[in-house]
């Protein structure tokens, strides 16, 4: 990993003494907030590829990018539209191939911006310039997920938080908030009955929870405020206690009043993912994420 002036590069050296080959590519796009890690992409003309090295926040270390094997570095893994859809707000594909990696570089909107949840804002901005009232602008052009039906609210989150094993029914970046997600993505029936992997599958796991099945109004925003920084996990226990009584917990007699401070670690334990795996040196590295399948777990299941 190198810095040259204001730019960053990932460089690789392969071969043997006296016959070394060096390759270096400039980091063009960064994906990931850094909470768990970051991966890097580079441009080759109008093609976008994943770089072979990622940063892992756990331990503050560099690893082979998930899915890459030990051995000669690979600079040729294409970054597909569906993968990018969960890591950037928008990029215009130059091909209809769902596995293609040719894009309009100038169209890239990095990060997760307002339009992902509230819909395109260009017409809103144009109408604002004409002097229309704020209320009219909001009611006609800006989508507000809090007014969606519960299923539509959850579908919006499920675009990126319902697992990777899904079939595309429409091109990436064509989903509009408020529409049924099934028009765009459908679940892979071959894996529907399996225990969902914890990686990017918060909605799939939540929908198996009795809390969700018994509460017609419960959605992701019941606990999460997307406009605020994520809080420590234990602090979400206060949301559990709006429906549940501490005295109803089987561990309350053993643990006493302190139990109300952390429902989460027992009923939403951290699990290891098998979907994001890195082989680095002599290690197989898997990240750990909190399950959203809310239930009573046996002690052995609370990893």
PDB file of C-alpha atoms in Angstrom:
ATOM      1  CA  UNK A   1       0.000   0.000   0.000  1.00  0.00           C
ATOM      2  CA  UNK A   2       1.599   3.247  -1.143  1.00  0.00           C
ATOM      3  CA  UNK A   3       0.877   6.960  -1.091  1.00  0.00           C
ATOM      4  CA  UNK A   4       2.193   9.107  -3.917  1.00  0.00           C
ATOM      5  CA  UNK A   5       1.387  12.738  -3.416  1.00  0.00           C
ATOM      6  CA  UNK A   6      -2.351  12.868  -2.741  1.00  0.00           C
ATOM      7  CA  UNK A   7      -3.116   9.497  -4.365  1.00  0.00           C
ATOM      8  CA  UNK A   8      -3.121   5.971  -2.966  1.00  0.00           C
ATOM      9  CA  UNK A   9      -2.002   2.803  -4.732  1.00  0.00           C
ATOM     10  CA  UNK A  10      -1.954  -0.927  -4.162  1.00  0.00           C
ATOM     11  CA  UNK A  11       1.190  -2.490  -5.605  1.00  0.00           C
ATOM     12  CA  UNK A  12       2.217  -6.117  -6.029  1.00  0.00           C
ATOM     13  CA  UNK A  13       5.520  -7.773  -6.767  1.00  0.00           C
ATOM     14  CA  UNK A  14       5.623 -11.329  -8.129  1.00  0.00           C
ATOM     15  CA  UNK A  15       8.250 -13.649  -9.546  1.00  0.00           C
ATOM     16  CA  UNK A  16      11.737 -14.524  -8.391  1.00  0.00           C
ATOM     17  CA  UNK A  17      14.995 -12.716  -7.723  1.00  0.00           C
ATOM     18  CA  UNK A  18      16.283 -11.396 -11.015  1.00  0.00           C
ATOM     19  CA  UNK A  19      12.885 -11.822 -12.673  1.00  0.00           C
ATOM     20  CA  UNK A  20      10.416  -9.687 -10.727  1.00  0.00           C
ATOM     21  CA  UNK A  21       7.241  -8.176 -12.156  1.00  0.00           C
ATOM     22  CA  UNK A  22       5.631  -5.182 -10.481  1.00  0.00           C
ATOM     23  CA  UNK A  23       2.064  -3.993 -10.894  1.00  0.00           C
ATOM     24  CA  UNK A  24       0.528  -0.936  -9.293  1.00  0.00           C
ATOM     25  CA  UNK A  25      -3.034   0.370  -9.507  1.00  0.00           C
ATOM     26  CA  UNK A  26      -4.480   3.587  -8.113  1.00  0.00           C
ATOM     27  CA  UNK A  27      -7.355   3.354  -5.649  1.00  0.00           C
ATOM     28  CA  UNK A  28     -10.304   4.957  -7.427  1.00  0.00           C
ATOM     29  CA  UNK A  29     -13.269   4.051  -5.219  1.00  0.00           C
ATOM     30  CA  UNK A  30     -13.454   3.095  -1.536  1.00  0.00           C
ATOM     31  CA  UNK A  31     -16.371   0.976  -0.304  1.00  0.00           C
ATOM     32  CA  UNK A  32     -17.167   0.298   3.331  1.00  0.00           C
ATOM     33  CA  UNK A  33     -17.486   2.703   6.247  1.00  0.00           C
ATOM     34  CA  UNK A  34     -14.462   1.292   8.037  1.00  0.00           C
ATOM     35  CA  UNK A  35     -16.494   0.025  11.003  1.00  0.00           C
ATOM     36  CA  UNK A  36     -15.654  -3.521   9.932  1.00  0.00           C
ATOM     37  CA  UNK A  37     -13.324  -2.690   7.098  1.00  0.00           C
ATOM     38  CA  UNK A  38     -12.876  -1.223   3.652  1.00  0.00           C
ATOM     39  CA  UNK A  39     -12.321  -2.598   0.178  1.00  0.00           C
ATOM     40  CA  UNK A  40     -10.933  -0.740  -2.818  1.00  0.00           C
ATOM     41  CA  UNK A  41     -11.705  -0.540  -6.519  1.00  0.00           C
ATOM     42  CA  UNK A  42      -9.677   0.775  -9.445  1.00  0.00           C
ATOM     43  CA  UNK A  43     -10.495   2.067 -12.908  1.00  0.00           C
ATOM     44  CA  UNK A  44      -9.145   0.608 -16.133  1.00  0.00           C
ATOM     45  CA  UNK A  45     -10.635   2.916 -18.724  1.00  0.00           C
ATOM     46  CA  UNK A  46     -14.389   2.702 -18.099  1.00  0.00           C
ATOM     47  CA  UNK A  47     -14.093  -0.676 -16.354  1.00  0.00           C
ATOM     48  CA  UNK A  48     -14.138  -1.022 -12.576  1.00  0.00           C
ATOM     49  CA  UNK A  49     -12.282  -3.825 -10.780  1.00  0.00           C
ATOM     50  CA  UNK A  50     -11.797  -4.853  -7.162  1.00  0.00           C
ATOM     51  CA  UNK A  51      -8.292  -4.604  -5.765  1.00  0.00           C
ATOM     52  CA  UNK A  52      -6.802  -7.683  -4.089  1.00  0.00           C
ATOM     53  CA  UNK A  53      -6.143  -6.117  -0.673  1.00  0.00           C
ATOM     54  CA  UNK A  54      -8.715  -4.898   1.878  1.00  0.00           C
ATOM     55  CA  UNK A  55      -8.449  -3.337   5.322  1.00  0.00           C
ATOM     56  CA  UNK A  56      -9.870  -5.270   8.281  1.00  0.00           C
ATOM     57  CA  UNK A  57     -10.746  -3.093  11.276  1.00  0.00           C
ATOM     58  CA  UNK A  58     -10.627  -6.064  13.655  1.00  0.00           C
ATOM     59  CA  UNK A  59      -6.958  -6.012  14.577  1.00  0.00           C
ATOM     60  CA  UNK A  60      -6.183  -3.080  12.276  1.00  0.00           C
ATOM     61  CA  UNK A  61      -4.671  -5.232   9.527  1.00  0.00           C
ATOM     62  CA  UNK A  62      -4.469  -5.686   5.778  1.00  0.00           C
ATOM     63  CA  UNK A  63      -5.987  -8.873   4.371  1.00  0.00           C
ATOM     64  CA  UNK A  64      -6.595 -10.512   1.031  1.00  0.00           C
ATOM     65  CA  UNK A  65      -9.931  -9.156  -0.190  1.00  0.00           C
ATOM     66  CA  UNK A  66     -12.732 -11.610   0.691  1.00  0.00           C
ATOM     67  CA  UNK A  67     -12.995 -14.328  -1.926  1.00  0.00           C
ATOM     68  CA  UNK A  68      -9.391 -13.944  -3.073  1.00  0.00           C
ATOM     69  CA  UNK A  69      -7.042 -16.859  -2.456  1.00  0.00           C
ATOM     70  CA  UNK A  70      -3.439 -16.859  -1.350  1.00  0.00           C
ATOM     71  CA  UNK A  71      -1.094 -16.760  -4.287  1.00  0.00           C
ATOM     72  CA  UNK A  72      -0.276 -14.353  -7.103  1.00  0.00           C
ATOM     73  CA  UNK A  73      -2.346 -11.160  -6.749  1.00  0.00           C
ATOM     74  CA  UNK A  74      -5.435 -10.914  -8.950  1.00  0.00           C
ATOM     75  CA  UNK A  75      -6.312  -7.495 -10.364  1.00  0.00           C
ATOM     76  CA  UNK A  76      -9.020  -8.773 -12.703  1.00  0.00           C
ATOM     77  CA  UNK A  77     -12.141  -9.307 -10.577  1.00  0.00           C
ATOM     78  CA  UNK A  78     -14.906  -7.130 -12.077  1.00  0.00           C
ATOM     79  CA  UNK A  79     -17.098  -4.987  -9.816  1.00  0.00           C
ATOM     80  CA  UNK A  80     -20.676  -5.839 -10.838  1.00  0.00           C
ATOM     81  CA  UNK A  81     -23.629  -3.407 -10.670  1.00  0.00           C
ATOM     82  CA  UNK A  82     -25.499  -5.429  -8.044  1.00  0.00           C
ATOM     83  CA  UNK A  83     -22.480  -5.385  -5.720  1.00  0.00           C
ATOM     84  CA  UNK A  84     -22.044  -1.657  -6.182  1.00  0.00           C
ATOM     85  CA  UNK A  85     -25.732  -1.006  -5.559  1.00  0.00           C
ATOM     86  CA  UNK A  86     -25.285  -1.642  -1.838  1.00  0.00           C
ATOM     87  CA  UNK A  87     -22.100   0.401  -1.512  1.00  0.00           C
ATOM     88  CA  UNK A  88     -22.707   3.529  -3.610  1.00  0.00           C
ATOM     89  CA  UNK A  89     -25.762   5.661  -4.267  1.00  0.00           C
ATOM     90  CA  UNK A  90     -25.563   5.460  -8.043  1.00  0.00           C
ATOM     91  CA  UNK A  91     -23.407   4.677 -11.032  1.00  0.00           C
ATOM     92  CA  UNK A  92     -24.585   4.396 -14.637  1.00  0.00           C
ATOM     93  CA  UNK A  93     -23.776   1.064 -16.283  1.00  0.00           C
ATOM     94  CA  UNK A  94     -22.719   1.161 -19.919  1.00  0.00           C
ATOM     95  CA  UNK A  95     -23.859  -2.405 -20.590  1.00  0.00           C
ATOM     96  CA  UNK A  96     -27.041  -4.425 -20.010  1.00  0.00           C
ATOM     97  CA  UNK A  97     -24.965  -7.355 -18.763  1.00  0.00           C
ATOM     98  CA  UNK A  98     -25.739  -7.792 -15.022  1.00  0.00           C
ATOM     99  CA  UNK A  99     -22.194  -9.053 -14.528  1.00  0.00           C
ATOM    100  CA  UNK A 100     -20.605  -6.302 -16.615  1.00  0.00           C
ATOM    101  CA  UNK A 101     -18.297  -3.693 -15.133  1.00  0.00           C
ATOM    102  CA  UNK A 102     -18.299  -0.818 -17.640  1.00  0.00           C
ATOM    103  CA  UNK A 103     -19.575   2.464 -16.176  1.00  0.00           C
ATOM    104  CA  UNK A 104     -19.851   6.182 -16.775  1.00  0.00           C
ATOM    105  CA  UNK A 105     -17.200   7.365 -14.343  1.00  0.00           C
ATOM    106  CA  UNK A 106     -18.684  10.858 -14.039  1.00  0.00           C
ATOM    107  CA  UNK A 107     -22.031   9.437 -12.891  1.00  0.00           C
ATOM    108  CA  UNK A 108     -20.680   7.920  -9.674  1.00  0.00           C
ATOM    109  CA  UNK A 109     -22.390   9.102  -6.474  1.00  0.00           C
ATOM    110  CA  UNK A 110     -20.318   7.549  -3.654  1.00  0.00           C
ATOM    111  CA  UNK A 111     -21.644   6.565  -0.254  1.00  0.00           C
ATOM    112  CA  UNK A 112     -25.308   6.125   0.682  1.00  0.00           C
ATOM    113  CA  UNK A 113     -27.035   9.449   0.054  1.00  0.00           C
ATOM    114  CA  UNK A 114     -30.533  10.833   0.591  1.00  0.00           C
ATOM    115  CA  UNK A 115     -31.811   9.658  -2.811  1.00  0.00           C
ATOM    116  CA  UNK A 116     -31.380   5.987  -1.948  1.00  0.00           C
ATOM    117  CA  UNK A 117     -34.314   6.243   0.465  1.00  0.00           C
ATOM    118  CA  UNK A 118     -36.125   9.365  -0.721  1.00  0.00           C
ATOM    119  CA  UNK A 119     -35.978   8.870  -4.477  1.00  0.00           C
ATOM    120  CA  UNK A 120     -34.424  11.052  -7.199  1.00  0.00           C
ATOM    121  CA  UNK A 121     -34.163  14.723  -6.302  1.00  0.00           C
ATOM    122  CA  UNK A 122     -33.566  16.395  -9.674  1.00  0.00           C
ATOM    123  CA  UNK A 123     -37.234  17.242 -10.319  1.00  0.00           C
ATOM    124  CA  UNK A 124     -37.575  18.472  -6.747  1.00  0.00           C
ATOM    125  CA  UNK A 125     -34.612  20.814  -7.220  1.00  0.00           C
ATOM    126  CA  UNK A 126     -35.913  22.064 -10.575  1.00  0.00           C
ATOM    127  CA  UNK A 127     -39.365  22.773  -9.164  1.00  0.00           C
ATOM    128  CA  UNK A 128     -37.886  24.522  -6.142  1.00  0.00           C
ATOM    129  CA  UNK A 129     -36.192  26.955  -8.510  1.00  0.00           C
ATOM    130  CA  UNK A 130     -39.634  27.971  -9.821  1.00  0.00           C
ATOM    131  CA  UNK A 131     -40.720  29.208  -6.377  1.00  0.00           C
ATOM    132  CA  UNK A 132     -43.079  26.376  -5.445  1.00  0.00           C
ATOM    133  CA  UNK A 133     -43.943  26.062  -1.764  1.00  0.00           C
ATOM    134  CA  UNK A 134     -41.981  23.726   0.463  1.00  0.00           C
ATOM    135  CA  UNK A 135     -45.090  21.688   1.270  1.00  0.00           C
ATOM    136  CA  UNK A 136     -45.917  21.209  -2.400  1.00  0.00           C
ATOM    137  CA  UNK A 137     -42.379  20.122  -3.139  1.00  0.00           C
ATOM    138  CA  UNK A 138     -42.417  17.527  -0.396  1.00  0.00           C
ATOM    139  CA  UNK A 139     -45.833  16.102  -1.188  1.00  0.00           C
ATOM    140  CA  UNK A 140     -45.299  15.737  -4.915  1.00  0.00           C
ATOM    141  CA  UNK A 141     -41.689  14.797  -5.406  1.00  0.00           C
ATOM    142  CA  UNK A 142     -39.906  13.645  -2.260  1.00  0.00           C
ATOM    143  CA  UNK A 143     -40.715  10.146  -1.030  1.00  0.00           C
ATOM    144  CA  UNK A 144     -40.965   9.788   2.739  1.00  0.00           C
ATOM    145  CA  UNK A 145     -40.574   6.177   3.902  1.00  0.00           C
ATOM    146  CA  UNK A 146     -42.314   6.870   7.209  1.00  0.00           C
ATOM    147  CA  UNK A 147     -45.557   7.144   5.225  1.00  0.00           C
ATOM    148  CA  UNK A 148     -45.028   3.782   3.495  1.00  0.00           C
ATOM    149  CA  UNK A 149     -46.851   0.651   4.582  1.00  0.00           C
ATOM    150  CA  UNK A 150     -44.771  -1.576   6.865  1.00  0.00           C
ATOM    151  CA  UNK A 151     -43.877  -4.020   4.084  1.00  0.00           C
ATOM    152  CA  UNK A 152     -42.680  -1.196   1.827  1.00  0.00           C
ATOM    153  CA  UNK A 153     -40.559   0.284   4.614  1.00  0.00           C
ATOM    154  CA  UNK A 154     -38.882  -3.064   5.197  1.00  0.00           C
ATOM    155  CA  UNK A 155     -38.468  -3.675   1.453  1.00  0.00           C
ATOM    156  CA  UNK A 156     -36.474  -0.454   1.226  1.00  0.00           C
ATOM    157  CA  UNK A 157     -33.973  -1.737   3.794  1.00  0.00           C
ATOM    158  CA  UNK A 158     -34.073  -5.234   2.296  1.00  0.00           C
ATOM    159  CA  UNK A 159     -32.630  -3.950  -0.971  1.00  0.00           C
ATOM    160  CA  UNK A 160     -29.221  -4.245   0.706  1.00  0.00           C
ATOM    161  CA  UNK A 161     -29.990  -6.026   3.977  1.00  0.00           C
ATOM    162  CA  UNK A 162     -31.695  -9.225   2.839  1.00  0.00           C
ATOM    163  CA  UNK A 163     -28.759 -11.393   1.821  1.00  0.00           C
ATOM    164  CA  UNK A 164     -26.901 -11.986  -1.402  1.00  0.00           C
ATOM    165  CA  UNK A 165     -28.757 -15.119  -2.553  1.00  0.00           C
ATOM    166  CA  UNK A 166     -31.358 -13.310  -4.635  1.00  0.00           C
ATOM    167  CA  UNK A 167     -32.422 -13.366  -8.255  1.00  0.00           C
ATOM    168  CA  UNK A 168     -32.439 -10.073 -10.142  1.00  0.00           C
ATOM    169  CA  UNK A 169     -35.698  -9.268 -11.923  1.00  0.00           C
ATOM    170  CA  UNK A 170     -34.641  -5.767 -13.011  1.00  0.00           C
ATOM    171  CA  UNK A 171     -31.345  -3.909 -13.513  1.00  0.00           C
ATOM    172  CA  UNK A 172     -29.325  -2.569 -10.595  1.00  0.00           C
ATOM    173  CA  UNK A 173     -30.213   0.958  -9.429  1.00  0.00           C
ATOM    174  CA  UNK A 174     -33.723   0.695 -10.907  1.00  0.00           C
ATOM    175  CA  UNK A 175     -35.554   0.083  -7.604  1.00  0.00           C
ATOM    176  CA  UNK A 176     -37.767   2.957  -6.459  1.00  0.00           C
ATOM    177  CA  UNK A 177     -38.507   3.357  -2.727  1.00  0.00           C
ATOM    178  CA  UNK A 178     -42.095   2.411  -1.958  1.00  0.00           C
ATOM    179  CA  UNK A 179     -42.374  -0.213  -4.686  1.00  0.00           C
ATOM    180  CA  UNK A 180     -42.572  -3.941  -3.837  1.00  0.00           C
ATOM    181  CA  UNK A 181     -39.036  -5.304  -3.788  1.00  0.00           C
ATOM    182  CA  UNK A 182     -40.249  -8.533  -5.415  1.00  0.00           C
ATOM    183  CA  UNK A 183     -40.557  -6.668  -8.719  1.00  0.00           C
ATOM    184  CA  UNK A 184     -36.823  -6.136  -8.562  1.00  0.00           C
ATOM    185  CA  UNK A 185     -35.357  -9.005  -6.528  1.00  0.00           C
ATOM    186  CA  UNK A 186     -36.761 -12.403  -5.629  1.00  0.00           C
ATOM    187  CA  UNK A 187     -35.483 -14.820  -3.023  1.00  0.00           C
ATOM    188  CA  UNK A 188     -33.467 -17.829  -4.076  1.00  0.00           C
ATOM    189  CA  UNK A 189     -35.922 -20.640  -3.257  1.00  0.00           C
ATOM    190  CA  UNK A 190     -33.060 -23.136  -3.037  1.00  0.00           C
ATOM    191  CA  UNK A 191     -31.817 -21.413   0.127  1.00  0.00           C
ATOM    192  CA  UNK A 192     -35.147 -20.176   1.521  1.00  0.00           C
ATOM    193  CA  UNK A 193     -35.401 -22.865   4.207  1.00  0.00           C
ATOM    194  CA  UNK A 194     -31.787 -22.654   5.314  1.00  0.00           C
ATOM    195  CA  UNK A 195     -30.543 -20.672   8.284  1.00  0.00           C
ATOM    196  CA  UNK A 196     -29.787 -17.304   6.679  1.00  0.00           C
ATOM    197  CA  UNK A 197     -26.195 -16.158   6.855  1.00  0.00           C
ATOM    198  CA  UNK A 198     -25.778 -13.157   9.102  1.00  0.00           C
ATOM    199  CA  UNK A 199     -23.921 -11.119   6.465  1.00  0.00           C
ATOM    200  CA  UNK A 200     -26.150  -8.390   4.974  1.00  0.00           C
ATOM    201  CA  UNK A 201     -29.226 -10.411   5.918  1.00  0.00           C
ATOM    202  CA  UNK A 202     -30.742  -8.421   8.737  1.00  0.00           C
ATOM    203  CA  UNK A 203     -34.207  -8.361   7.143  1.00  0.00           C
ATOM    204  CA  UNK A 204     -34.226 -12.057   6.290  1.00  0.00           C
ATOM    205  CA  UNK A 205     -33.395 -12.889   9.896  1.00  0.00           C
ATOM    206  CA  UNK A 206     -35.769 -10.324  11.405  1.00  0.00           C
ATOM    207  CA  UNK A 207     -38.690 -11.776   9.442  1.00  0.00           C
ATOM    208  CA  UNK A 208     -38.185 -15.112  11.207  1.00  0.00           C
ATOM    209  CA  UNK A 209     -38.496 -13.496  14.637  1.00  0.00           C
ATOM    210  CA  UNK A 210     -41.670 -13.847  16.695  1.00  0.00           C
ATOM    211  CA  UNK A 211     -41.371 -10.159  17.548  1.00  0.00           C
ATOM    212  CA  UNK A 212     -41.756  -9.282  13.880  1.00  0.00           C
ATOM    213  CA  UNK A 213     -44.426 -11.876  13.123  1.00  0.00           C
ATOM    214  CA  UNK A 214     -46.515 -10.768  16.125  1.00  0.00           C
ATOM    215  CA  UNK A 215     -46.142  -7.015  15.621  1.00  0.00           C
ATOM    216  CA  UNK A 216     -47.819  -5.669  12.459  1.00  0.00           C
ATOM    217  CA  UNK A 217     -46.193  -2.258  12.916  1.00  0.00           C
ATOM    218  CA  UNK A 218     -42.658  -3.425  13.627  1.00  0.00           C
ATOM    219  CA  UNK A 219     -40.080  -2.397  11.018  1.00  0.00           C
ATOM    220  CA  UNK A 220     -36.370  -1.687  10.910  1.00  0.00           C
ATOM    221  CA  UNK A 221     -36.979   1.902  12.013  1.00  0.00           C
ATOM    222  CA  UNK A 222     -38.667   0.662  15.186  1.00  0.00           C
ATOM    223  CA  UNK A 223     -35.123   0.366  16.521  1.00  0.00           C
ATOM    224  CA  UNK A 224     -32.886   2.173  14.029  1.00  0.00           C
ATOM    225  CA  UNK A 225     -32.773   5.875  13.221  1.00  0.00           C
ATOM    226  CA  UNK A 226     -31.094   6.080   9.814  1.00  0.00           C
ATOM    227  CA  UNK A 227     -30.401   9.794  10.325  1.00  0.00           C
ATOM    228  CA  UNK A 228     -28.378   9.229  13.503  1.00  0.00           C
ATOM    229  CA  UNK A 229     -25.128   7.484  14.284  1.00  0.00           C
ATOM    230  CA  UNK A 230     -25.442   3.829  15.235  1.00  0.00           C
ATOM    231  CA  UNK A 231     -25.620   3.352  18.994  1.00  0.00           C
ATOM    232  CA  UNK A 232     -23.934   0.661  21.143  1.00  0.00           C
ATOM    233  CA  UNK A 233     -25.857  -2.599  20.804  1.00  0.00           C
ATOM    234  CA  UNK A 234     -26.933  -2.862  24.452  1.00  0.00           C
ATOM    235  CA  UNK A 235     -28.675   0.531  24.278  1.00  0.00           C
ATOM    236  CA  UNK A 236     -31.325  -0.945  21.972  1.00  0.00           C
ATOM    237  CA  UNK A 237     -32.624  -2.935  24.948  1.00  0.00           C
ATOM    238  CA  UNK A 238     -34.909  -0.007  25.724  1.00  0.00           C
ATOM    239  CA  UNK A 239     -36.790  -0.812  22.526  1.00  0.00           C
ATOM    240  CA  UNK A 240     -37.289  -4.409  23.670  1.00  0.00           C
ATOM    241  CA  UNK A 241     -38.768  -3.183  26.941  1.00  0.00           C
ATOM    242  CA  UNK A 242     -41.500  -1.195  25.239  1.00  0.00           C
ATOM    243  CA  UNK A 243     -43.198  -4.560  24.602  1.00  0.00           C
ATOM    244  CA  UNK A 244     -41.553  -7.001  27.024  1.00  0.00           C
ATOM    245  CA  UNK A 245     -41.407  -7.007  30.826  1.00  0.00           C
ATOM    246  CA  UNK A 246     -38.076  -7.689  32.506  1.00  0.00           C
ATOM    247  CA  UNK A 247     -39.849  -9.993  34.964  1.00  0.00           C
ATOM    248  CA  UNK A 248     -40.871 -12.263  32.085  1.00  0.00           C
ATOM    249  CA  UNK A 249     -37.263 -13.137  31.277  1.00  0.00           C
ATOM    250  CA  UNK A 250     -36.163 -16.495  32.629  1.00  0.00           C
ATOM    251  CA  UNK A 251     -32.804 -15.037  33.663  1.00  0.00           C
ATOM    252  CA  UNK A 252     -34.217 -12.145  35.663  1.00  0.00           C
ATOM    253  CA  UNK A 253     -34.199 -14.054  38.970  1.00  0.00           C
ATOM    254  CA  UNK A 254     -30.556 -14.972  38.466  1.00  0.00           C
ATOM    255  CA  UNK A 255     -29.230 -11.688  37.111  1.00  0.00           C
ATOM    256  CA  UNK A 256     -31.517  -9.233  38.872  1.00  0.00           C
ATOM    257  CA  UNK A 257     -32.418  -5.723  37.662  1.00  0.00           C
ATOM    258  CA  UNK A 258     -29.197  -5.350  35.674  1.00  0.00           C
ATOM    259  CA  UNK A 259     -30.615  -7.655  33.031  1.00  0.00           C
ATOM    260  CA  UNK A 260     -32.673  -4.817  31.564  1.00  0.00           C
ATOM    261  CA  UNK A 261     -29.477  -3.114  30.443  1.00  0.00           C
ATOM    262  CA  UNK A 262     -28.605  -5.703  27.810  1.00  0.00           C
ATOM    263  CA  UNK A 263     -31.313  -7.826  26.217  1.00  0.00           C
ATOM    264  CA  UNK A 264     -29.363  -7.761  22.957  1.00  0.00           C
ATOM    265  CA  UNK A 265     -26.384  -9.993  23.644  1.00  0.00           C
ATOM    266  CA  UNK A 266     -28.657 -12.839  24.750  1.00  0.00           C
ATOM    267  CA  UNK A 267     -31.468 -12.527  22.224  1.00  0.00           C
ATOM    268  CA  UNK A 268     -29.505 -11.191  19.243  1.00  0.00           C
ATOM    269  CA  UNK A 269     -26.052 -12.745  19.678  1.00  0.00           C
ATOM    270  CA  UNK A 270     -23.076 -12.179  17.420  1.00  0.00           C
ATOM    271  CA  UNK A 271     -22.599 -14.891  14.795  1.00  0.00           C
ATOM    272  CA  UNK A 272     -19.808 -15.741  12.414  1.00  0.00           C
ATOM    273  CA  UNK A 273     -20.532 -15.280   8.721  1.00  0.00           C
ATOM    274  CA  UNK A 274     -19.631 -17.834   6.095  1.00  0.00           C
ATOM    275  CA  UNK A 275     -20.385 -15.412   3.270  1.00  0.00           C
ATOM    276  CA  UNK A 276     -17.418 -13.067   3.714  1.00  0.00           C
ATOM    277  CA  UNK A 277     -14.247 -15.107   4.046  1.00  0.00           C
ATOM    278  CA  UNK A 278     -10.626 -14.059   3.569  1.00  0.00           C
ATOM    279  CA  UNK A 279      -7.702 -16.437   3.181  1.00  0.00           C
ATOM    280  CA  UNK A 280      -4.677 -14.453   4.290  1.00  0.00           C
ATOM    281  CA  UNK A 281      -1.361 -16.181   4.909  1.00  0.00           C
ATOM    282  CA  UNK A 282      -2.115 -19.225   7.036  1.00  0.00           C
ATOM    283  CA  UNK A 283      -5.379 -17.825   8.383  1.00  0.00           C
ATOM    284  CA  UNK A 284      -9.008 -18.093   7.318  1.00  0.00           C
ATOM    285  CA  UNK A 285     -10.656 -14.880   8.487  1.00  0.00           C
ATOM    286  CA  UNK A 286     -14.418 -14.503   8.880  1.00  0.00           C
ATOM    287  CA  UNK A 287     -16.136 -11.441  10.212  1.00  0.00           C
ATOM    288  CA  UNK A 288     -18.695 -11.632  13.006  1.00  0.00           C
ATOM    289  CA  UNK A 289     -21.977  -9.741  12.910  1.00  0.00           C
ATOM    290  CA  UNK A 290     -25.024  -9.470  15.115  1.00  0.00           C
ATOM    291  CA  UNK A 291     -27.935 -11.645  14.132  1.00  0.00           C
ATOM    292  CA  UNK A 292     -31.365 -10.049  13.752  1.00  0.00           C
ATOM    293  CA  UNK A 293     -33.210 -13.326  14.377  1.00  0.00           C
ATOM    294  CA  UNK A 294     -34.611 -12.325  17.767  1.00  0.00           C
ATOM    295  CA  UNK A 295     -35.331 -15.364  19.915  1.00  0.00           C
ATOM    296  CA  UNK A 296     -34.314 -17.336  23.010  1.00  0.00           C
ATOM    297  CA  UNK A 297     -30.950 -18.934  22.341  1.00  0.00           C
ATOM    298  CA  UNK A 298     -29.393 -21.837  24.159  1.00  0.00           C
ATOM    299  CA  UNK A 299     -26.097 -20.857  25.870  1.00  0.00           C
ATOM    300  CA  UNK A 300     -24.132 -22.834  23.252  1.00  0.00           C
ATOM    301  CA  UNK A 301     -25.702 -20.743  20.481  1.00  0.00           C
ATOM    302  CA  UNK A 302     -24.551 -17.463  22.026  1.00  0.00           C
ATOM    303  CA  UNK A 303     -21.120 -17.414  20.469  1.00  0.00           C
TER     304      UNK A 303
END
